[in-house]
Short mmCIF file of C-alpha atoms in Angstrom, two decimals:
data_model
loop_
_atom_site.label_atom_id
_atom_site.label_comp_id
_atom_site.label_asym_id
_atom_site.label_seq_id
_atom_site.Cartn_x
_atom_site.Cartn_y
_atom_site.Cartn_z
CA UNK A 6 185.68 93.76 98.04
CA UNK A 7 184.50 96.45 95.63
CA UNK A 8 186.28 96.56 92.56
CA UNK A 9 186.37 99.97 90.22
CA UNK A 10 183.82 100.84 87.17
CA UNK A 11 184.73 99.58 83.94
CA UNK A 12 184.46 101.38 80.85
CA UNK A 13 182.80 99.75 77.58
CA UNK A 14 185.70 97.46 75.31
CA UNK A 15 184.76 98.10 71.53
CA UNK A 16 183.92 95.23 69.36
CA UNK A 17 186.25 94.74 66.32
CA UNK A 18 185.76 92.84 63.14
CA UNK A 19 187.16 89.63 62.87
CA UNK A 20 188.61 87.79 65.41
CA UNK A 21 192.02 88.40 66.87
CA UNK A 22 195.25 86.29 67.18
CA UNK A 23 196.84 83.77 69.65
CA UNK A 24 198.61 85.43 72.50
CA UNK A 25 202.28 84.24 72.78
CA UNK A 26 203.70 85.12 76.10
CA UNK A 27 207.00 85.13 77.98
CA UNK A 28 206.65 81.92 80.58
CA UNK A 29 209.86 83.01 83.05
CA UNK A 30 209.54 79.01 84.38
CA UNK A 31 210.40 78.12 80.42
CA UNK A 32 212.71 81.22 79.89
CA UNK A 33 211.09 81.17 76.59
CA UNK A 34 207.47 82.41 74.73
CA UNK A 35 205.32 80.23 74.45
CA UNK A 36 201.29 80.22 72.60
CA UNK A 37 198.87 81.07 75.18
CA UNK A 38 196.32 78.11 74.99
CA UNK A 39 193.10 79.15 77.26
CA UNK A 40 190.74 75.70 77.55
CA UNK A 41 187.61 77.40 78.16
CA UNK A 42 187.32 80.34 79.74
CA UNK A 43 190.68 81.96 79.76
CA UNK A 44 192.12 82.34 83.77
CA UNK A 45 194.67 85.29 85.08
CA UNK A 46 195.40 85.71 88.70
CA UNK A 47 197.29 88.85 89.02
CA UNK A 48 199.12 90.25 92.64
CA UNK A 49 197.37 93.62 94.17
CA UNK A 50 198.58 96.29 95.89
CA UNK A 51 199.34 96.03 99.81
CA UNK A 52 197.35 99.54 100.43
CA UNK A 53 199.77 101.37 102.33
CA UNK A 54 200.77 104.19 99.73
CA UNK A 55 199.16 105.48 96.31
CA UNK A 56 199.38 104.24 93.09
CA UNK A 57 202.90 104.87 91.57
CA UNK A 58 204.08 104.20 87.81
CA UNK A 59 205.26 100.77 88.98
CA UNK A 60 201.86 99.73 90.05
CA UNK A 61 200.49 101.18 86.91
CA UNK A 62 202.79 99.70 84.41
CA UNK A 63 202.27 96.58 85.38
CA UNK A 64 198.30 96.44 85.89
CA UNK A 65 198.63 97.93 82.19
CA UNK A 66 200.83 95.25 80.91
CA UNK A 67 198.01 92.62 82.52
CA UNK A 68 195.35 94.71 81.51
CA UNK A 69 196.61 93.95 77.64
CA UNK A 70 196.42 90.59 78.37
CA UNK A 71 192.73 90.75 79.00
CA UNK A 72 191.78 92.67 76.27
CA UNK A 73 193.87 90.61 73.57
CA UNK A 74 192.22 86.87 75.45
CA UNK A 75 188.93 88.94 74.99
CA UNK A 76 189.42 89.96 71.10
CA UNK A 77 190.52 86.76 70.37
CA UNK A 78 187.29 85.52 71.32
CA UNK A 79 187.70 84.70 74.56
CA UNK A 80 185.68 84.41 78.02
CA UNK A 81 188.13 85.82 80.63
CA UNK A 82 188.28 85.67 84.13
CA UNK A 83 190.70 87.70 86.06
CA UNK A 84 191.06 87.74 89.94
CA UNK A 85 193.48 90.41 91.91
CA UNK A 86 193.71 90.78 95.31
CA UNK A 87 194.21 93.85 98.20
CA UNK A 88 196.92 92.61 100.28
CA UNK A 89 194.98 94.09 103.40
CA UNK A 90 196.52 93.02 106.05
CA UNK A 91 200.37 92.79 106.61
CA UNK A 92 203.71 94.41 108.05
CA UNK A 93 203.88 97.30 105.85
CA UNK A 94 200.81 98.65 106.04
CA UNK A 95 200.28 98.12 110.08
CA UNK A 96 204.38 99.93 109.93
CA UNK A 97 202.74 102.61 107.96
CA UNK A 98 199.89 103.32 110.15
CA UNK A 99 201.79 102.95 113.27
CA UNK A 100 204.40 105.32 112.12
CA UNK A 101 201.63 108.32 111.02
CA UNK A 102 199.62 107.75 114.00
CA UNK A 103 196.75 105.93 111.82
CA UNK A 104 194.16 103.31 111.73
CA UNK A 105 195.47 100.31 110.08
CA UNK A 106 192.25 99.79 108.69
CA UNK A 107 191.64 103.46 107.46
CA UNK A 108 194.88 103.79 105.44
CA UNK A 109 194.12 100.50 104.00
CA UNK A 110 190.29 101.99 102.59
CA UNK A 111 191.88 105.00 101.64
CA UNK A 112 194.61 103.93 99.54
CA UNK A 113 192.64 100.71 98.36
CA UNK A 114 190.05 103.78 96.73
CA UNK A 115 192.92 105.61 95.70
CA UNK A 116 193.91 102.90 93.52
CA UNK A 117 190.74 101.91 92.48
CA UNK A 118 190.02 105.92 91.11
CA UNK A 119 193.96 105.41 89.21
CA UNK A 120 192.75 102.16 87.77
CA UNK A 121 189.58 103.82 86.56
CA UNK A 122 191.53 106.75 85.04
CA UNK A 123 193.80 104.40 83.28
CA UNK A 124 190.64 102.50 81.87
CA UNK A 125 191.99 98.86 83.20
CA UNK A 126 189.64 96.33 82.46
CA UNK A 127 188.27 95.93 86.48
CA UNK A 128 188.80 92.10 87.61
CA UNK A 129 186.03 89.53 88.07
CA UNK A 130 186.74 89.09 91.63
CA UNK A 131 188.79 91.77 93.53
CA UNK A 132 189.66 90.24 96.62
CA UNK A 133 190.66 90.93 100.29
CA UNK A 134 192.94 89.14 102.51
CA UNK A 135 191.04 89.63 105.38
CA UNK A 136 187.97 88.41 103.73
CA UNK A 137 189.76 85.47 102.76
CA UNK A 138 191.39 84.54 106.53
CA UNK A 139 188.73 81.66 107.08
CA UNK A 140 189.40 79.86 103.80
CA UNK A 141 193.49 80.86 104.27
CA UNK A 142 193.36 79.50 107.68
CA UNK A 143 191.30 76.23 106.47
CA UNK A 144 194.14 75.26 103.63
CA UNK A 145 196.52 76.36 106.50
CA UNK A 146 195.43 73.22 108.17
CA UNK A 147 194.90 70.83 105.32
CA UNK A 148 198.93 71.70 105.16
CA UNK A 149 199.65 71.10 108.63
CA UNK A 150 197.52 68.13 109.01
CA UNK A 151 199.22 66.93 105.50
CA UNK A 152 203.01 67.12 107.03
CA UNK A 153 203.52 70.11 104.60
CA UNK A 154 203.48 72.23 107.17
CA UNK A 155 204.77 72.14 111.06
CA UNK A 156 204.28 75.01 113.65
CA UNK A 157 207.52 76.38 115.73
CA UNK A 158 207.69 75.30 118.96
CA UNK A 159 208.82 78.81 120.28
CA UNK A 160 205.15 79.44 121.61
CA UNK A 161 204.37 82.26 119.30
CA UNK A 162 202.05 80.27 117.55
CA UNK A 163 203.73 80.68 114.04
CA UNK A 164 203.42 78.07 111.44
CA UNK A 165 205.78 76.96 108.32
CA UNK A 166 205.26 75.19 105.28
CA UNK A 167 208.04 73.01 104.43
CA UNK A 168 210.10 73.27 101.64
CA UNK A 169 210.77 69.46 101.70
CA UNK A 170 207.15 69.21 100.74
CA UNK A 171 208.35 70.78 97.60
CA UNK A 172 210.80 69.17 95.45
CA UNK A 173 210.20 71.68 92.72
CA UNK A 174 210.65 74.44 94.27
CA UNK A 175 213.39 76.64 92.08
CA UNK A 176 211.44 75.71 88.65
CA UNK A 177 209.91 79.38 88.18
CA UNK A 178 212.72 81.62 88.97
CA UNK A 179 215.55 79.26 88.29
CA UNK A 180 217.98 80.93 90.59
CA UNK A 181 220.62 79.84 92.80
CA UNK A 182 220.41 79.41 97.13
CA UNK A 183 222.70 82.01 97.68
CA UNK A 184 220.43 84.39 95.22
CA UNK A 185 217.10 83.30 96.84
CA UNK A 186 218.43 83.77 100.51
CA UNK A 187 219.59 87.03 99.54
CA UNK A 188 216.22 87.89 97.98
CA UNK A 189 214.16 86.07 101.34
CA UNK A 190 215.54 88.23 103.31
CA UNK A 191 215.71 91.62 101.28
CA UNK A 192 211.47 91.07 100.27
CA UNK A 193 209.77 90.25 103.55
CA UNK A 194 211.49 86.67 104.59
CA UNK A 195 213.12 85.87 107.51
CA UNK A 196 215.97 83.20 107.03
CA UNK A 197 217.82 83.65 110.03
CA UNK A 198 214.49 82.89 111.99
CA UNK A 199 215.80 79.98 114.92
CA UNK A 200 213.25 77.16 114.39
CA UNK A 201 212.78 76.63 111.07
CA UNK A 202 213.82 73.57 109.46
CA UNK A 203 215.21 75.39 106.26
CA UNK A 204 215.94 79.26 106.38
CA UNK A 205 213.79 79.17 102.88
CA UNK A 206 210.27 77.61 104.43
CA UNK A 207 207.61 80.77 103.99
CA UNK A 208 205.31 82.02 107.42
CA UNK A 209 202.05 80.28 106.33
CA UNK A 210 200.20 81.54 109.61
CA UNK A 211 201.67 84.43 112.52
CA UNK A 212 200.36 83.65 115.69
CA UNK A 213 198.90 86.52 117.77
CA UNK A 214 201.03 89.27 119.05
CA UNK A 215 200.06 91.82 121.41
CA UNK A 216 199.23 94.89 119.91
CA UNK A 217 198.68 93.44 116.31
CA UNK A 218 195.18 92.37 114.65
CA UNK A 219 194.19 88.54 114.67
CA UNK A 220 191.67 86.47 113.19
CA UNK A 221 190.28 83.30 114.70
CA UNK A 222 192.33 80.37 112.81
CA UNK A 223 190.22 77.60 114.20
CA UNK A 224 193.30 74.98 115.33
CA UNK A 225 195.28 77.01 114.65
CA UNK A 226 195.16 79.61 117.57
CA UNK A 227 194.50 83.62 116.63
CA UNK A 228 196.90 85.23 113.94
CA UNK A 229 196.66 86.24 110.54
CA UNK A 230 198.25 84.86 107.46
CA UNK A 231 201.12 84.71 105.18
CA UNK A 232 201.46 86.61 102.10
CA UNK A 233 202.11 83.70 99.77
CA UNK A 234 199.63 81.87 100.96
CA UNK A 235 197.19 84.19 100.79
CA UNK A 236 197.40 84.83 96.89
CA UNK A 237 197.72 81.01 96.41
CA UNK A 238 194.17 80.12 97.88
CA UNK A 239 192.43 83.24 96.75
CA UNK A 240 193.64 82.33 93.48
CA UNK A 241 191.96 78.37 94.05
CA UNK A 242 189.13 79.54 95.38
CA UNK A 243 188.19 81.65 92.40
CA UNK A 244 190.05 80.35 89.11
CA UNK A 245 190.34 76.35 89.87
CA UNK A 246 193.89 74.57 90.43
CA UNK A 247 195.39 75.79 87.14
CA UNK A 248 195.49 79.05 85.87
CA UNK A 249 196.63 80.54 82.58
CA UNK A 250 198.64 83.35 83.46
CA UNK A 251 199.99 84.35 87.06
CA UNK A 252 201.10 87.62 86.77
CA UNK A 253 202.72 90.85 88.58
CA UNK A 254 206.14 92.78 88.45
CA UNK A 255 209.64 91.00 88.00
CA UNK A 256 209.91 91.28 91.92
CA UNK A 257 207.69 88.98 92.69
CA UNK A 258 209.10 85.84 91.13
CA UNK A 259 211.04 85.20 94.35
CA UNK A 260 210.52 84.68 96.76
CA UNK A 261 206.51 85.06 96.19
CA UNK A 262 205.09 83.61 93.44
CA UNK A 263 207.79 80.95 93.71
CA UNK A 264 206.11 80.20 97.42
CA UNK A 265 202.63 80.54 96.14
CA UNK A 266 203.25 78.23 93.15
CA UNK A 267 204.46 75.72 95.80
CA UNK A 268 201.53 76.00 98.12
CA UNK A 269 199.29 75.88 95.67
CA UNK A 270 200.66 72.84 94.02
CA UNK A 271 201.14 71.22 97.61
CA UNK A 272 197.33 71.89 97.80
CA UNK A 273 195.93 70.30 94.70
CA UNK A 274 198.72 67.90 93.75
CA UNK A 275 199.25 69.21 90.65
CA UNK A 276 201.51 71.39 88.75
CA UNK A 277 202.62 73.73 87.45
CA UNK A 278 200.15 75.98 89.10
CA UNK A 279 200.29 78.26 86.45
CA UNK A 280 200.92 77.68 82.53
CA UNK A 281 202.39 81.02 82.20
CA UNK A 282 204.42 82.97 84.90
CA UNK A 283 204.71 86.39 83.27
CA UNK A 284 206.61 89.40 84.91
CA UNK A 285 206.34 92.92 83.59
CA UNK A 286 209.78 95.10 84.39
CA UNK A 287 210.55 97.67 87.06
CA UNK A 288 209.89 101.44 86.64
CA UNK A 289 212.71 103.51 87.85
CA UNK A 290 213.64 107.04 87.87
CA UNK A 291 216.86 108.89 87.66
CA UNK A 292 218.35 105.67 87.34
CA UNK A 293 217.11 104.09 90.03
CA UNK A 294 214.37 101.53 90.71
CA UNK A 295 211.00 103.72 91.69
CA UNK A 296 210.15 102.34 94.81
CA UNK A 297 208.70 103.57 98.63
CA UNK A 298 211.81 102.93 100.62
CA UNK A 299 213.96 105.20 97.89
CA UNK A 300 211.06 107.72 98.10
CA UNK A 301 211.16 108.63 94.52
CA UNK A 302 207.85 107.12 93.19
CA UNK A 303 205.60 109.15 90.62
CA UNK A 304 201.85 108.88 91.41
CA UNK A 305 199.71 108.65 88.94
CA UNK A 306 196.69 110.15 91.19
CA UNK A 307 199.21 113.30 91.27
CA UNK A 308 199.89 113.45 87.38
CA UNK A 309 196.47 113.26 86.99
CA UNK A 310 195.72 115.87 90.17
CA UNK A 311 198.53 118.09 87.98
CA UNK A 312 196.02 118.18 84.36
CA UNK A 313 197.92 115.06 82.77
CA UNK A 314 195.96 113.30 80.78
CA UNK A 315 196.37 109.61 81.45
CA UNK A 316 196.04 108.85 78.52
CA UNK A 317 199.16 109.91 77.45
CA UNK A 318 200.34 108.36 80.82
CA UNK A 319 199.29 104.79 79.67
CA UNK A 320 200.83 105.55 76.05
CA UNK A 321 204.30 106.73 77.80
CA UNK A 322 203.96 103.40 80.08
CA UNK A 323 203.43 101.19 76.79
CA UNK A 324 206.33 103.01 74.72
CA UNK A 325 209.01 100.11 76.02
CA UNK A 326 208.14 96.42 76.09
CA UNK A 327 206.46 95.13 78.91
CA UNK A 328 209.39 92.63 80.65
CA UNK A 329 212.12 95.74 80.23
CA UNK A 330 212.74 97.72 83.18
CA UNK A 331 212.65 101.28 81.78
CA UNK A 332 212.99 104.81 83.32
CA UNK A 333 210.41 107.47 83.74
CA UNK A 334 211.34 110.71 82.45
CA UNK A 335 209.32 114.13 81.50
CA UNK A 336 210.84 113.42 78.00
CA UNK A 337 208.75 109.88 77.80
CA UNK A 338 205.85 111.41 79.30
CA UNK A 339 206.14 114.39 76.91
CA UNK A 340 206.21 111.91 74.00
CA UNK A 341 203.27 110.55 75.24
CA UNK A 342 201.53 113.63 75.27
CA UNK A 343 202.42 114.51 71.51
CA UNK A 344 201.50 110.82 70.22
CA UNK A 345 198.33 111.48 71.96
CA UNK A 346 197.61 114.62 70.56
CA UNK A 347 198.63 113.49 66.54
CA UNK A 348 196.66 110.28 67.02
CA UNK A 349 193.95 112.23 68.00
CA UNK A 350 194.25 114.61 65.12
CA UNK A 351 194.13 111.55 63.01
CA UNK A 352 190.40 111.41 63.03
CA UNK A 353 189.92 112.36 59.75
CA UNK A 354 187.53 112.02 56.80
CA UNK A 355 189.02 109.02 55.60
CA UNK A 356 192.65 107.63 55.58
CA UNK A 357 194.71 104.00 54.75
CA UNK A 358 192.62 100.66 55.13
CA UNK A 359 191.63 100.32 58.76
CA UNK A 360 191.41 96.63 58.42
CA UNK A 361 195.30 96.37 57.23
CA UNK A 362 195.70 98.24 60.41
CA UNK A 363 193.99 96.60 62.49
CA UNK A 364 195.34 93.36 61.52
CA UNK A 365 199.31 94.90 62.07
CA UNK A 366 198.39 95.77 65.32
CA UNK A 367 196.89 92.46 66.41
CA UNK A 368 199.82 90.76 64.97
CA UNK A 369 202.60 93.00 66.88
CA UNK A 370 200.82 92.73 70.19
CA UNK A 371 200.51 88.82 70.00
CA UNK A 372 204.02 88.59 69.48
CA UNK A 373 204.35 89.43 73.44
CA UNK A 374 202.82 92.36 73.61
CA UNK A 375 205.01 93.89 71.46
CA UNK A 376 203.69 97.38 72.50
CA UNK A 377 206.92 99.38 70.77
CA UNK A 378 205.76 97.88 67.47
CA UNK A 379 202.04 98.38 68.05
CA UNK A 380 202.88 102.07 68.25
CA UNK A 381 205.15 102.15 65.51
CA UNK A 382 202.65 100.72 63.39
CA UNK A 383 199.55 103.13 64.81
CA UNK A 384 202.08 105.91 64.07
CA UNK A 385 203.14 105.66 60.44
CA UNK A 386 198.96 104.98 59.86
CA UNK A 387 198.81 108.41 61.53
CA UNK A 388 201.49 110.02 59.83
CA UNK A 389 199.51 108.74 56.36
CA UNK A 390 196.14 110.25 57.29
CA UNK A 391 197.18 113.25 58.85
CA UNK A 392 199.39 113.68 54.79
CA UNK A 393 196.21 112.75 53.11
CA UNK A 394 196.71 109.53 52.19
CA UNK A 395 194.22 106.75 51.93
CA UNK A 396 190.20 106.61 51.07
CA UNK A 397 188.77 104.65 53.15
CA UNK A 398 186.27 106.43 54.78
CA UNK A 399 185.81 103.90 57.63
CA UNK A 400 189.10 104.30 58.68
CA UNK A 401 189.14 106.76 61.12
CA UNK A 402 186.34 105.38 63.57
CA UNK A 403 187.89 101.79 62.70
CA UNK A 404 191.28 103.05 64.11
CA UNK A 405 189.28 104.53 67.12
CA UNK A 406 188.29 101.18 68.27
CA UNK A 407 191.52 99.60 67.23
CA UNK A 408 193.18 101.40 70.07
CA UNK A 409 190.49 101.71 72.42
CA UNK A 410 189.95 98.08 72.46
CA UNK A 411 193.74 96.38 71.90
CA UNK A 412 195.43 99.37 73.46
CA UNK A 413 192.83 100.66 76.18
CA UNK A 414 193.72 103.96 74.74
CA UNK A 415 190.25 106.41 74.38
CA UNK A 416 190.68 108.94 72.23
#
């Protein structure tokens, strides 16, 4: 799949710090410690709707990631997938009258345009599901054909991984069976499903139903795959059986990257899957969580449709830290606005040393992407110039790059 056009990453001098993340499987943060090439799988969009704030906070919050791995002198490769195939999006286009596979490209390019706008670093591999339904429906098998796996006996053709098959399964999201039964069923699960050996076990492969697209699975009859499955093999096929950083918004840690974690580790026989599990927070608005079935998202493709700058929509998105769910408000994106604007004023003749800057500002956002004190830090530098301050001429162009590069801000 065709990922979106990147935009050139200044160089800075020196080389930047360790990253120090939030792991949510240690409840703790912990160094980052790349060996090699530094790895980051991070969950797409299912391309039913347009981008909202949600989506973009948290492709910004991964997006930092990159670019501190990067100025700290590493190699990075990043994979994301298009969840292009699945209930949503074929209840979407059966309830507007629409090609399943024509709302998917549209919204898929949508995005891509948002990401663009936003200047997020584009992945190394942006993946499809449907692409990926030969390989899915091969590690389907090595499943079934390890006992990790067992198909219902119903005749639809469905098939199950088993939980048994994972005695760690809880590790990442630490949270009770009452919580995670609660959460199965509210985020695409289906506990009460008669068959299943534990209401938990995750849909690995749906057999064929009339009316719905299927993919040849080989042995195991038409159908088309699971979700969790899906991100766990793209995710093997492209990054290797342990990755650095598995990322996406708080509500995925259960049930899906829990499930994916398991498959994966099921798969290769090793774990953790991931060194760092790292959730950015919800975006809500008038005090709600922003999501499609409340119908109150933001879009960023109509801020920007509307003249805003998204610039100042990345800056608003960056004001909080990362793993707090936070509102959206005109006030926040109005405060984006001005810091953009005085920022940009602040390309003056000269101003305070651009190096002690630029060393503050690496230091706050290895501390877990601590973008509130990043910004903090940026501003009183600002505040300095714009009052005269400071005489060094290489400032100015020096605090350009600073939060181009770190920050992904252009200004």
């Amino acid at each position: 799949m065709q990922s979106w056009t990147g935009h050139p990453v200044p160089r800075l001098p020196g080389t930047g710090r360790p990253l120090a993340l939030y792991d949510s499987a240690r409840r703790g943060i912990h160094p980052t410690q790349p060996r090699g090439t530094a790895t980051m799988y991070v969950c797409g969009i299912t391309p039913y709707d347009a981008t909202h704030l949600g989506h973009a906070a948290t492709m910004i919050t991964f997006d930092l990631i990159n670019r501190l791995w990067r100025d700290a002198g590493h190699e990075v490769a990043y994979v994301q997938n298009v969840t292009d195939i699945d209930d949503p999006l074929l209840e979407r286009a059966a309830r507007d009258g629409e090609d399943w596979v024509v709302l998917g490209m549209r919204e898929t390019a949508l995005f891509r345009e948002d990401m663009e706008s936003l200047r997020v670093i584009p992945p190394t591999h942006y993946v499809g599901a449907v692409e990926s339904i030969p390989l899915i429906a091969q590690k389907v098998t090595e499943l079934l054909e390890d006992g990790a796996a067992y198909r219902l006996t119903d005749g639809t053709g469905d098939v199950y991984f088993d939980l048994a098959a994972a005695p760690n399964f809880g590790y990442e999201s630490h949270l009770p069976r009452a919580e995670m039964l609660a959460l199965f069923a509210e985020r695409g699960g289906d506990p009460d499903r008669v068959g299943k050996r534990d209401p938990l076990d995750p849909l690995l492969w749906r057999g064929a139903r009339e009316g719905e697209p299927s993919w040849d699975g080989g042995p195991l009859g038409p159908g088309r795959p699971g979700w969790h499955i899906e991100c766990a093999v793209i995710a093997l096929s492209r990054l290797g059986d342990t990755i650095d950083v598995q990322g996406g918004g708080s509500d995925l840690l259960f049930p899906h990257h829990e499930c994916s974690a398991a498959h994966a580790e099921r798969l290769t026989g090793r774990a953790p899957f991931a060194r760092h599990y790292v959730h950015a927070g919800m975006i809500g608005l008038d005090g709600e969580k922003m999501s499609k079935s409340r119908g109150n998202l933001v879009f960023v493709s109509r801020l920007r449709g509307d003249g805003v700058d998204p610039m100042a929509v990345r800056l608003a998105l960056m004001a909080d830290h990362y793993r707090a769910d936070r509102q959206w408000t005109d006030e926040l994106l109005k405060s984006g606005q001005q810091r953009l604007a005085r920022w940009r004023e602040a390309a003056a003749p000269a101003g305070p040393s651009g190096m002690e800057l630029l060393g503050r500002v690496r230091e706050r956002l290895a501390d877990d992407l601590d973008t509130p004190g990043a910004l903090a830090t940026i501003d009183a530098w600002v505040d300095a110039a714009l009052a005269g301050s400071g005489d060094d001429t290489d400032a100015p162009a020096l605090f350009a790059s600073t939060v181009d590069a770190l920050l992904g801000v252009r200004l």
